[in-house]
């Protein structure tokens, strides 16, 4: 079984969010199960990757020009998984203008190499596993060559049986673009599912992926159900109705070596389920101290994540802060994101001495919050999977989550955390009050903390599900 895992970000090489964590630990877990897996990603300028060698180059027709892309190889830090890095000026930066075109270009480069020179990246591969909209054009591009079959070098195509999987990590981002992209990529517009916008005809890369890929998965069973029920856009449901297919949800795991309070070097002290109570009290004090929060014996809430107004439920948090009297609790927030939200929380932290807001992306502080907080706030409007709640539980911190997506699939109300349903500030406040009351009852609280720590969110189970899917797909083709 050989799999090429294509992604825009990988932890330890280039990270923006949860996708990077998954793109690190899922291939690593699959390799441990015996899958010969390699990763393909852009070679961003800011990557300070060591031990990189150039293994080949590729000429690519794009936007009526011929572009030269260089392919480098390295390994996934701490593993033997090969990583193929695609270097070209278009791929220097992740962010910025024309982000959709950038990843369309990357997808075409990967496809071209896959079709004509797979051995450059360790092929032949049985399966190409694409992540999110960034790589969602690959199934179409692969299929365009193999199914339409009009390419001049048809005989050089190494795999006409390309099997593809697309995993959706977040349908909020669909890679919307004007149709001119088709011309740049050299694909017929007739293959695209075009819709009208005030700015003219457009496509969504993610939906093109769903149309052409062999299998679609997403990162939790509940998010899969929500998508099929039309909660994340009707056009997606239409795709599946056309396909006569369903989306399958496989719950993400976390890297249980990277997130382990027994060995975590970023903490003032390490701990296990036996030593957790005393250790957390100590770490909480040091956290309060370093965040300039008064060293009070009140429940300390934490929030670590992207400040994304449409998803993360920060509007509810702002209302809860205004409603709950200062002094009853404390809240430590960490993250970056939308400017307006950042401004709002800077103001809130100025006004309330119980609130601390650190406006950076700081993995070390994140770990101290995971370990030092009592309760982790995750009031997302929607959450495809969410890794924060799993990390929190591993560190003995009780998650307070809204019942949606992967949060609903991983937190057990009253046992390993607290769950509220309505997306309203009052429902969040009730949840916070429940958590604070439970915190005051030390016997119950300590047993919850220990139960949470005993949950197994390692990748092993999920990786086995992906392996079964791979096997099924390959068998289906023979
Ligand atoms: C995205 C989703 C998040 C998920 C992550 C990894 O960041 O928003 O819920 O956990 O991808 O799949």
GROMACS .gro file of C-alpha atoms and ligand atoms in nm:
model
  490
    1UNK     CA    1   0.000   0.000   0.000
    2UNK     CA    2   0.161   0.325  -0.112
    3UNK     CA    3  -0.003   0.655  -0.036
    4UNK     CA    4   0.083   1.011  -0.133
    5UNK     CA    5  -0.054   1.253   0.129
    6UNK     CA    6  -0.088   1.604  -0.015
    7UNK     CA    7  -0.131   1.904   0.214
    8UNK     CA    8  -0.064   2.276   0.253
    9UNK     CA    9   0.086   2.260   0.605
   10UNK     CA   10   0.263   2.014   0.833
   11UNK     CA   11   0.355   2.067   1.200
   12UNK     CA   12   0.731   2.107   1.259
   13UNK     CA   13   0.772   2.224   0.898
   14UNK     CA   14   0.507   2.493   0.856
   15UNK     CA   15   0.205   2.534   1.081
   16UNK     CA   16  -0.104   2.754   1.073
   17UNK     CA   17  -0.364   2.545   1.251
   18UNK     CA   18  -0.516   2.205   1.323
   19UNK     CA   19  -0.462   2.083   0.966
   20UNK     CA   20  -0.085   2.095   1.023
   21UNK     CA   21  -0.114   1.876   1.332
   22UNK     CA   22  -0.322   1.621   1.146
   23UNK     CA   23  -0.084   1.630   0.848
   24UNK     CA   24   0.200   1.545   1.084
   25UNK     CA   25   0.049   1.280   1.306
   26UNK     CA   26  -0.179   1.092   1.067
   27UNK     CA   27   0.099   1.001   0.817
   28UNK     CA   28   0.326   0.913   1.112
   29UNK     CA   29   0.058   0.684   1.257
   30UNK     CA   30  -0.010   0.525   0.917
   31UNK     CA   31   0.362   0.460   0.871
   32UNK     CA   32   0.362   0.282   1.207
   33UNK     CA   33   0.082   0.060   1.070
   34UNK     CA   34   0.305  -0.037   0.778
   35UNK     CA   35   0.169   0.199   0.511
   36UNK     CA   36   0.439   0.333   0.277
   37UNK     CA   37   0.331   0.695   0.294
   38UNK     CA   38   0.496   1.013   0.169
   39UNK     CA   39   0.389   1.375   0.202
   40UNK     CA   40   0.385   1.641  -0.072
   41UNK     CA   41   0.367   2.010   0.024
   42UNK     CA   42   0.493   2.350  -0.100
   43UNK     CA   43   0.845   2.459  -0.002
   44UNK     CA   44   0.766   2.794   0.161
   45UNK     CA   45   1.045   3.048   0.185
   46UNK     CA   46   1.015   3.072   0.563
   47UNK     CA   47   1.077   2.700   0.617
   48UNK     CA   48   1.409   2.641   0.786
   49UNK     CA   49   1.419   2.274   0.699
   50UNK     CA   50   1.751   2.101   0.735
   51UNK     CA   51   1.876   1.797   0.543
   52UNK     CA   52   1.697   1.883   0.221
   53UNK     CA   53   1.812   1.745  -0.113
   54UNK     CA   54   1.695   1.830  -0.461
   55UNK     CA   55   1.559   1.518  -0.631
   56UNK     CA   56   1.429   1.657  -0.958
   57UNK     CA   57   1.254   1.924  -1.152
   58UNK     CA   58   0.938   1.963  -1.346
   59UNK     CA   59   0.827   2.180  -1.636
   60UNK     CA   60   0.471   2.298  -1.598
   61UNK     CA   61   0.239   2.482  -1.837
   62UNK     CA   62   0.058   2.745  -1.635
   63UNK     CA   63  -0.111   3.065  -1.744
   64UNK     CA   64   0.032   3.021  -2.097
   65UNK     CA   65   0.384   3.014  -1.961
   66UNK     CA   66   0.626   2.734  -1.894
   67UNK     CA   67   0.727   2.722  -1.528
   68UNK     CA   68   1.006   2.524  -1.372
   69UNK     CA   69   0.934   2.366  -1.032
   70UNK     CA   70   1.211   2.206  -0.825
   71UNK     CA   71   1.136   1.905  -0.608
   72UNK     CA   72   1.322   1.858  -0.280
   73UNK     CA   73   1.313   1.570  -0.038
   74UNK     CA   74   1.341   1.568   0.338
   75UNK     CA   75   1.189   1.356   0.613
   76UNK     CA   76   0.914   1.433   0.857
   77UNK     CA   77   1.101   1.536   1.174
   78UNK     CA   78   1.119   1.251   1.423
   79UNK     CA   79   1.000   0.990   1.170
   80UNK     CA   80   1.118   0.819   0.850
   81UNK     CA   81   0.825   0.950   0.643
   82UNK     CA   82   0.958   1.116   0.323
   83UNK     CA   83   0.838   1.468   0.250
   84UNK     CA   84   0.853   1.609  -0.106
   85UNK     CA   85   0.874   1.986  -0.114
   86UNK     CA   86   0.771   2.183  -0.424
   87UNK     CA   87   0.976   2.497  -0.481
   88UNK     CA   88   0.869   2.778  -0.712
   89UNK     CA   89   0.835   3.157  -0.660
   90UNK     CA   90   0.454   3.123  -0.670
   91UNK     CA   91   0.482   2.890  -0.370
   92UNK     CA   92   0.717   3.104  -0.161
   93UNK     CA   93   0.444   3.237   0.064
   94UNK     CA   94   0.131   3.075   0.199
   95UNK     CA   95  -0.060   3.396   0.255
   96UNK     CA   96  -0.133   3.696   0.047
   97UNK     CA   97  -0.318   3.770  -0.269
   98UNK     CA   98  -0.411   3.498  -0.514
   99UNK     CA   99  -0.400   3.228  -0.250
  100UNK     CA  100  -0.647   3.015  -0.446
  101UNK     CA  101  -0.440   3.037  -0.763
  102UNK     CA  102  -0.128   2.952  -0.567
  103UNK     CA  103  -0.270   2.624  -0.447
  104UNK     CA  104  -0.423   2.549  -0.787
  105UNK     CA  105  -0.071   2.583  -0.923
  106UNK     CA  106   0.062   2.353  -0.649
  107UNK     CA  107  -0.211   2.098  -0.727
  108UNK     CA  108  -0.120   2.103  -1.094
  109UNK     CA  109   0.248   2.054  -1.012
  110UNK     CA  110   0.174   1.756  -0.788
  111UNK     CA  111  -0.056   1.607  -1.051
  112UNK     CA  112   0.197   1.649  -1.327
  113UNK     CA  113   0.469   1.480  -1.129
  114UNK     CA  114   0.228   1.209  -1.025
  115UNK     CA  115   0.126   1.140  -1.385
  116UNK     CA  116   0.462   1.156  -1.557
  117UNK     CA  117   0.741   1.104  -1.310
  118UNK     CA  118   0.615   0.942  -0.992
  119UNK     CA  119   0.951   0.784  -0.920
  120UNK     CA  120   1.092   1.134  -0.853
  121UNK     CA  121   0.877   1.132  -0.542
  122UNK     CA  122   0.915   0.766  -0.453
  123UNK     CA  123   0.616   0.630  -0.651
  124UNK     CA  124   0.427   0.452  -0.788
  125UNK     CA  125   0.146   0.531  -0.549
  126UNK     CA  126  -0.184   0.348  -0.516
  127UNK     CA  127  -0.365   0.641  -0.360
  128UNK     CA  128  -0.343   1.019  -0.353
  129UNK     CA  129  -0.492   1.153  -0.030
  130UNK     CA  130  -0.575   1.526  -0.059
  131UNK     CA  131  -0.639   1.762   0.235
  132UNK     CA  132  -0.889   2.049   0.215
  133UNK     CA  133  -0.956   2.290  -0.073
  134UNK     CA  134  -0.585   2.363  -0.125
  135UNK     CA  135  -0.531   2.026  -0.289
  136UNK     CA  136  -0.889   1.950  -0.394
  137UNK     CA  137  -0.825   2.010  -0.765
  138UNK     CA  138  -0.592   1.711  -0.786
  139UNK     CA  139  -0.867   1.452  -0.845
  140UNK     CA  140  -1.005   1.658  -1.133
  141UNK     CA  141  -0.660   1.718  -1.279
  142UNK     CA  142  -0.565   1.351  -1.251
  143UNK     CA  143  -0.898   1.249  -1.399
  144UNK     CA  144  -0.878   1.501  -1.676
  145UNK     CA  145  -0.570   1.336  -1.813
  146UNK     CA  146  -0.676   0.978  -1.755
  147UNK     CA  147  -1.045   0.995  -1.839
  148UNK     CA  148  -1.042   1.246  -2.122
  149UNK     CA  149  -0.720   1.091  -2.246
  150UNK     CA  150  -0.637   1.350  -2.506
  151UNK     CA  151  -0.297   1.437  -2.373
  152UNK     CA  152  -0.011   1.426  -2.618
  153UNK     CA  153   0.208   1.218  -2.390
  154UNK     CA  154  -0.065   0.979  -2.299
  155UNK     CA  155   0.159   0.677  -2.323
  156UNK     CA  156   0.388   0.814  -2.057
  157UNK     CA  157   0.114   0.830  -1.797
  158UNK     CA  158   0.222   0.597  -1.525
  159UNK     CA  159  -0.103   0.540  -1.346
  160UNK     CA  160  -0.436   0.542  -1.521
  161UNK     CA  161  -0.590   0.395  -1.213
  162UNK     CA  162  -0.521   0.684  -0.982
  163UNK     CA  163  -0.735   0.648  -0.672
  164UNK     CA  164  -0.808   0.966  -0.484
  165UNK     CA  165  -0.943   1.065  -0.142
  166UNK     CA  166  -1.035   1.414  -0.027
  167UNK     CA  167  -1.051   1.491   0.345
  168UNK     CA  168  -1.246   1.801   0.442
  169UNK     CA  169  -1.104   1.975   0.747
  170UNK     CA  170  -1.327   2.279   0.733
  171UNK     CA  171  -1.603   2.373   0.489
  172UNK     CA  172  -1.582   2.737   0.593
  173UNK     CA  173  -1.292   2.763   0.350
  174UNK     CA  174  -1.382   2.638   0.004
  175UNK     CA  175  -1.119   2.798  -0.220
  176UNK     CA  176  -1.356   3.018  -0.420
  177UNK     CA  177  -1.214   3.160  -0.740
  178UNK     CA  178  -1.312   3.318  -1.070
  179UNK     CA  179  -1.335   3.079  -1.364
  180UNK     CA  180  -1.029   3.234  -1.529
  181UNK     CA  181  -0.835   2.983  -1.323
  182UNK     CA  182  -0.949   2.712  -1.567
  183UNK     CA  183  -0.766   2.886  -1.849
  184UNK     CA  184  -0.452   2.919  -1.641
  185UNK     CA  185  -0.459   2.549  -1.556
  186UNK     CA  186  -0.550   2.450  -1.911
  187UNK     CA  187  -0.865   2.262  -1.818
  188UNK     CA  188  -1.192   2.291  -2.013
  189UNK     CA  189  -1.456   2.508  -1.840
  190UNK     CA  190  -1.709   2.240  -1.926
  191UNK     CA  191  -1.558   2.023  -1.653
  192UNK     CA  192  -1.628   2.281  -1.384
  193UNK     CA  193  -1.937   2.346  -1.177
  194UNK     CA  194  -1.973   2.716  -1.228
  195UNK     CA  195  -2.203   2.943  -1.026
  196UNK     CA  196  -2.276   3.315  -1.049
  197UNK     CA  197  -2.153   3.576  -0.801
  198UNK     CA  198  -2.181   3.957  -0.811
  199UNK     CA  199  -1.820   3.957  -0.934
  200UNK     CA  200  -1.889   3.711  -1.214
  201UNK     CA  201  -1.883   3.334  -1.265
  202UNK     CA  202  -1.692   3.141  -1.001
  203UNK     CA  203  -1.602   2.792  -0.881
  204UNK     CA  204  -1.516   2.638  -0.546
  205UNK     CA  205  -1.210   2.417  -0.550
  206UNK     CA  206  -1.340   2.211  -0.259
  207UNK     CA  207  -1.660   2.128  -0.448
  208UNK     CA  208  -1.473   2.038  -0.766
  209UNK     CA  209  -1.278   1.799  -0.546
  210UNK     CA  210  -1.594   1.641  -0.410
  211UNK     CA  211  -1.728   1.598  -0.763
  212UNK     CA  212  -1.426   1.418  -0.902
  213UNK     CA  213  -1.265   1.237  -0.610
  214UNK     CA  214  -1.323   0.866  -0.542
  215UNK     CA  215  -1.399   0.905  -0.171
  216UNK     CA  216  -1.475   1.203   0.054
  217UNK     CA  217  -1.407   1.196   0.424
  218UNK     CA  218  -1.422   1.452   0.700
  219UNK     CA  219  -1.277   1.475   1.046
  220UNK     CA  220  -1.564   1.364   1.269
  221UNK     CA  221  -1.885   1.158   1.232
  222UNK     CA  222  -2.108   1.441   1.360
  223UNK     CA  223  -1.960   1.697   1.118
  224UNK     CA  224  -2.022   1.444   0.837
  225UNK     CA  225  -2.387   1.419   0.943
  226UNK     CA  226  -2.418   1.798   0.967
  227UNK     CA  227  -2.280   1.837   0.614
  228UNK     CA  228  -2.522   1.578   0.477
  229UNK     CA  229  -2.808   1.756   0.655
  230UNK     CA  230  -2.721   2.078   0.472
  231UNK     CA  231  -2.599   2.268   0.778
  232UNK     CA  232  -2.281   2.375   0.602
  233UNK     CA  233  -2.422   2.475   0.264
  234UNK     CA  234  -2.677   2.337   0.023
  235UNK     CA  235  -2.440   2.317  -0.271
  236UNK     CA  236  -2.235   2.053  -0.090
  237UNK     CA  237  -2.545   1.841  -0.036
  238UNK     CA  238  -2.624   1.873  -0.408
  239UNK     CA  239  -2.282   1.730  -0.492
  240UNK     CA  240  -2.347   1.421  -0.282
  241UNK     CA  241  -2.699   1.380  -0.417
  242UNK     CA  242  -2.554   1.385  -0.769
  243UNK     CA  243  -2.287   1.137  -0.671
  244UNK     CA  244  -2.535   0.911  -0.489
  245UNK     CA  245  -2.279   0.900  -0.215
  246UNK     CA  246  -2.222   1.004   0.142
  247UNK     CA  247  -1.936   1.166   0.324
  248UNK     CA  248  -1.763   0.956   0.584
  249UNK     CA  249  -1.651   1.095   0.920
  250UNK     CA  250  -1.335   0.967   1.088
  251UNK     CA  251  -1.252   1.137   1.417
  252UNK     CA  252  -0.904   1.291   1.433
  253UNK     CA  253  -0.664   1.195   1.706
  254UNK     CA  254  -0.383   1.391   1.868
  255UNK     CA  255  -0.011   1.324   1.874
  256UNK     CA  256   0.005   1.168   2.219
  257UNK     CA  257   0.385   1.198   2.233
  258UNK     CA  258   0.388   1.570   2.156
  259UNK     CA  259   0.103   1.634   2.399
  260UNK     CA  260   0.204   1.449   2.713
  261UNK     CA  261   0.207   1.610   3.058
  262UNK     CA  262   0.439   1.332   3.181
  263UNK     CA  263   0.722   1.450   2.955
  264UNK     CA  264   0.629   1.806   2.851
  265UNK     CA  265   0.942   2.019   2.883
  266UNK     CA  266   0.750   2.346   2.852
  267UNK     CA  267   0.575   2.300   3.187
  268UNK     CA  268   0.717   2.414   3.522
  269UNK     CA  269   0.672   2.050   3.626
  270UNK     CA  270   0.554   1.729   3.462
  271UNK     CA  271   0.272   1.512   3.595
  272UNK     CA  272   0.064   1.199   3.547
  273UNK     CA  273  -0.290   1.103   3.649
  274UNK     CA  274  -0.155   1.019   3.996
  275UNK     CA  275   0.014   1.353   4.056
  276UNK     CA  276  -0.221   1.574   3.855
  277UNK     CA  277  -0.405   1.750   4.137
  278UNK     CA  278  -0.101   1.891   4.316
  279UNK     CA  279   0.083   1.958   3.991
  280UNK     CA  280  -0.200   2.150   3.830
  281UNK     CA  281  -0.239   2.369   4.138
  282UNK     CA  282   0.128   2.459   4.116
  283UNK     CA  283   0.122   2.522   3.741
  284UNK     CA  284  -0.194   2.732   3.777
  285UNK     CA  285  -0.019   2.960   4.027
  286UNK     CA  286   0.280   3.007   3.801
  287UNK     CA  287   0.050   3.075   3.505
  288UNK     CA  288  -0.149   3.335   3.701
  289UNK     CA  289   0.175   3.495   3.800
  290UNK     CA  290   0.320   3.511   3.450
  291UNK     CA  291  -0.008   3.644   3.303
  292UNK     CA  292  -0.040   3.907   3.581
  293UNK     CA  293  -0.365   3.757   3.703
  294UNK     CA  294  -0.430   3.782   4.079
  295UNK     CA  295  -0.333   3.453   4.247
  296UNK     CA  296  -0.690   3.380   4.358
  297UNK     CA  297  -0.847   3.045   4.429
  298UNK     CA  298  -1.116   3.072   4.161
  299UNK     CA  299  -1.176   2.854   3.854
  300UNK     CA  300  -0.940   2.949   3.572
  301UNK     CA  301  -1.081   2.915   3.221
  302UNK     CA  302  -0.857   2.894   2.915
  303UNK     CA  303  -0.911   2.966   2.546
  304UNK     CA  304  -0.647   2.872   2.289
  305UNK     CA  305  -0.722   2.910   1.920
  306UNK     CA  306  -0.783   3.110   1.608
  307UNK     CA  307  -0.979   3.431   1.662
  308UNK     CA  308  -1.224   3.348   1.384
  309UNK     CA  309  -1.553   3.530   1.426
  310UNK     CA  310  -1.758   3.294   1.213
  311UNK     CA  311  -1.652   2.974   1.386
  312UNK     CA  312  -1.504   2.992   1.732
  313UNK     CA  313  -1.789   3.140   1.937
  314UNK     CA  314  -1.592   3.437   2.067
  315UNK     CA  315  -1.900   3.660   2.044
  316UNK     CA  316  -2.057   3.441   2.312
  317UNK     CA  317  -1.742   3.462   2.524
  318UNK     CA  318  -1.747   3.843   2.507
  319UNK     CA  319  -2.109   3.848   2.627
  320UNK     CA  320  -2.036   3.599   2.905
  321UNK     CA  321  -1.748   3.817   3.028
  322UNK     CA  322  -1.985   4.112   3.051
  323UNK     CA  323  -2.247   3.908   3.237
  324UNK     CA  324  -2.050   3.710   3.497
  325UNK     CA  325  -1.918   3.921   3.786
  326UNK     CA  326  -1.539   3.963   3.795
  327UNK     CA  327  -1.381   3.784   4.085
  328UNK     CA  328  -1.584   3.464   4.044
  329UNK     CA  329  -1.352   3.325   3.779
  330UNK     CA  330  -1.052   3.407   3.562
  331UNK     CA  331  -0.996   3.363   3.190
  332UNK     CA  332  -0.668   3.331   2.998
  333UNK     CA  333  -0.700   3.373   2.620
  334UNK     CA  334  -0.430   3.303   2.364
  335UNK     CA  335  -0.439   3.333   1.987
  336UNK     CA  336  -0.428   3.546   1.677
  337UNK     CA  337  -0.677   3.617   1.403
  338UNK     CA  338  -0.933   3.874   1.293
  339UNK     CA  339  -0.829   4.230   1.376
  340UNK     CA  340  -1.170   4.346   1.500
  341UNK     CA  341  -1.195   4.053   1.741
  342UNK     CA  342  -0.842   4.106   1.863
  343UNK     CA  343  -0.924   4.472   1.936
  344UNK     CA  344  -1.240   4.374   2.120
  345UNK     CA  345  -1.053   4.130   2.345
  346UNK     CA  346  -0.769   4.373   2.411
  347UNK     CA  347  -1.036   4.615   2.538
  348UNK     CA  348  -1.206   4.346   2.747
  349UNK     CA  349  -0.876   4.249   2.909
  350UNK     CA  350  -0.812   4.617   2.992
  351UNK     CA  351  -1.151   4.654   3.151
  352UNK     CA  352  -1.164   4.328   3.351
  353UNK     CA  353  -0.874   4.239   3.578
  354UNK     CA  354  -0.992   3.876   3.563
  355UNK     CA  355  -0.914   3.848   3.191
  356UNK     CA  356  -0.573   3.801   3.034
  357UNK     CA  357  -0.530   3.808   2.658
  358UNK     CA  358  -0.203   3.716   2.487
  359UNK     CA  359  -0.220   3.810   2.125
  360UNK     CA  360   0.044   3.581   1.966
  361UNK     CA  361   0.087   3.228   1.848
  362UNK     CA  362   0.296   3.082   2.128
  363UNK     CA  363   0.310   2.704   2.158
  364UNK     CA  364   0.490   2.720   2.494
  365UNK     CA  365   0.228   2.940   2.654
  366UNK     CA  366  -0.043   2.726   2.491
  367UNK     CA  367   0.092   2.422   2.674
  368UNK     CA  368   0.105   2.611   3.004
  369UNK     CA  369  -0.256   2.715   2.959
  370UNK     CA  370  -0.358   2.357   2.875
  371UNK     CA  371  -0.188   2.241   3.195
  372UNK     CA  372  -0.260   2.536   3.426
  373UNK     CA  373  -0.625   2.612   3.345
  374UNK     CA  374  -0.910   2.426   3.515
  375UNK     CA  375  -1.156   2.449   3.230
  376UNK     CA  376  -1.103   2.497   2.855
  377UNK     CA  377  -1.365   2.705   2.676
  378UNK     CA  378  -1.459   2.578   2.328
  379UNK     CA  379  -1.795   2.735   2.245
  380UNK     CA  380  -1.763   2.697   1.865
  381UNK     CA  381  -2.057   2.771   1.638
  382UNK     CA  382  -1.933   2.470   1.443
  383UNK     CA  383  -1.620   2.259   1.478
  384UNK     CA  384  -1.528   1.996   1.217
  385UNK     CA  385  -1.321   1.811   1.476
  386UNK     CA  386  -1.133   2.035   1.716
  387UNK     CA  387  -0.813   1.917   1.875
  388UNK     CA  388  -0.815   2.157   2.174
  389UNK     CA  389  -1.072   1.956   2.371
  390UNK     CA  390  -0.866   1.637   2.331
  391UNK     CA  391  -0.542   1.808   2.433
  392UNK     CA  392  -0.721   1.965   2.732
  393UNK     CA  393  -0.844   1.627   2.854
  394UNK     CA  394  -0.498   1.476   2.817
  395UNK     CA  395  -0.369   1.752   3.046
  396UNK     CA  396  -0.650   1.699   3.298
  397UNK     CA  397  -0.832   2.018   3.201
  398UNK     CA  398  -1.208   1.992   3.168
  399UNK     CA  399  -1.346   2.108   2.830
  400UNK     CA  400  -1.665   2.313   2.815
  401UNK     CA  401  -1.788   2.270   2.458
  402UNK     CA  402  -2.085   2.335   2.237
  403UNK     CA  403  -2.253   2.026   2.099
  404UNK     CA  404  -2.132   2.038   1.741
  405UNK     CA  405  -1.903   1.839   1.507
  406UNK     CA  406  -1.610   1.666   1.670
  407UNK     CA  407  -1.678   1.836   2.004
  408UNK     CA  408  -2.002   1.637   2.029
  409UNK     CA  409  -1.811   1.319   1.940
  410UNK     CA  410  -1.532   1.353   2.193
  411UNK     CA  411  -1.670   1.515   2.510
  412UNK     CA  412  -1.905   1.327   2.742
  413UNK     CA  413  -2.126   1.569   2.938
  414UNK     CA  414  -2.079   1.549   3.314
  415UNK     CA  415  -1.814   1.276   3.276
  416UNK     CA  416  -1.518   1.416   3.084
  417UNK     CA  417  -1.644   1.770   3.031
  418UNK     CA  418  -1.948   1.993   2.995
  419UNK     CA  419  -2.163   2.026   2.685
  420UNK     CA  420  -2.418   2.294   2.594
  421UNK     CA  421  -2.642   2.294   2.289
  422UNK     CA  422  -2.789   2.632   2.195
  423UNK     CA  423  -2.557   2.880   2.031
  424UNK     CA  424  -2.644   3.161   2.273
  425UNK     CA  425  -2.456   3.353   2.541
  426UNK     CA  426  -2.706   3.240   2.804
  427UNK     CA  427  -2.642   2.872   2.722
  428UNK     CA  428  -2.269   2.933   2.750
  429UNK     CA  429  -2.315   3.116   3.081
  430UNK     CA  430  -2.522   2.824   3.218
  431UNK     CA  431  -2.241   2.592   3.105
  432UNK     CA  432  -1.979   2.806   3.277
  433UNK     CA  433  -2.186   2.814   3.595
  434UNK     CA  434  -2.226   2.434   3.587
  435UNK     CA  435  -1.851   2.396   3.545
  436UNK     CA  436  -1.779   2.642   3.829
  437UNK     CA  437  -2.020   2.462   4.062
  438UNK     CA  438  -1.857   2.127   3.982
  439UNK     CA  439  -1.514   2.281   4.040
  440UNK     CA  440  -1.624   2.377   4.392
  441UNK     CA  441  -1.708   2.016   4.473
  442UNK     CA  442  -1.353   1.887   4.492
  443UNK     CA  443  -1.425   1.512   4.512
  444UNK     CA  444  -1.637   1.513   4.196
  445UNK     CA  445  -1.396   1.749   4.024
  446UNK     CA  446  -1.087   1.543   4.091
  447UNK     CA  447  -1.253   1.228   3.966
  448UNK     CA  448  -1.363   1.409   3.646
  449UNK     CA  449  -1.007   1.532   3.592
  450UNK     CA  450  -0.873   1.178   3.622
  451UNK     CA  451  -1.142   1.031   3.396
  452UNK     CA  452  -1.065   1.295   3.133
  453UNK     CA  453  -0.696   1.210   3.150
  454UNK     CA  454  -0.765   0.841   3.095
  455UNK     CA  455  -0.938   0.896   2.756
  456UNK     CA  456  -0.747   0.761   2.459
  457UNK     CA  457  -0.733   1.010   2.172
  458UNK     CA  458  -0.418   0.870   2.015
  459UNK     CA  459  -0.415   0.833   1.637
  460UNK     CA  460  -0.403   0.456   1.638
  461UNK     CA  461  -0.778   0.399   1.613
  462UNK     CA  462  -0.836   0.664   1.345
  463UNK     CA  463  -0.530   0.559   1.145
  464UNK     CA  464  -0.673   0.206   1.131
  465UNK     CA  465  -0.995   0.346   0.987
  466UNK     CA  466  -0.801   0.529   0.716
  467UNK     CA  467  -0.605   0.214   0.642
  468UNK     CA  468  -0.929   0.017   0.601
  469UNK     CA  469  -1.055   0.288   0.366
  470UNK     CA  470  -0.734   0.272   0.160
  471UNK     CA  471  -0.756  -0.107   0.138
  472UNK     CA  472  -1.118  -0.092   0.037
  473UNK     CA  473  -1.045   0.161  -0.235
  474UNK     CA  474  -0.751  -0.032  -0.378
  475UNK     CA  475  -0.945  -0.359  -0.371
  476UNK     CA  476  -1.238  -0.195  -0.544
  477UNK     CA  477  -1.014  -0.104  -0.836
  478UNK     CA  478  -0.871  -0.449  -0.904
  479LIG     C1  479  -0.966   2.264   1.097
  479LIG     C2  480  -1.098   2.258   1.177
  479LIG     C3  481  -1.078   2.184   1.309
  479LIG     C4  482  -1.008   2.051   1.286
  479LIG     C5  483  -0.878   2.072   1.208
  479LIG     C6  484  -0.805   1.943   1.177
  479LIG     O1  485  -0.878   2.353   1.159
  479LIG     O2  486  -1.148   2.388   1.202
  479LIG     O3  487  -1.204   2.160   1.371
  479LIG     O4  488  -0.980   1.991   1.409
  479LIG     O5  489  -0.905   2.136   1.086
  479LIG     O6  490  -0.884   1.851   1.105
   0.00000   0.00000   0.00000
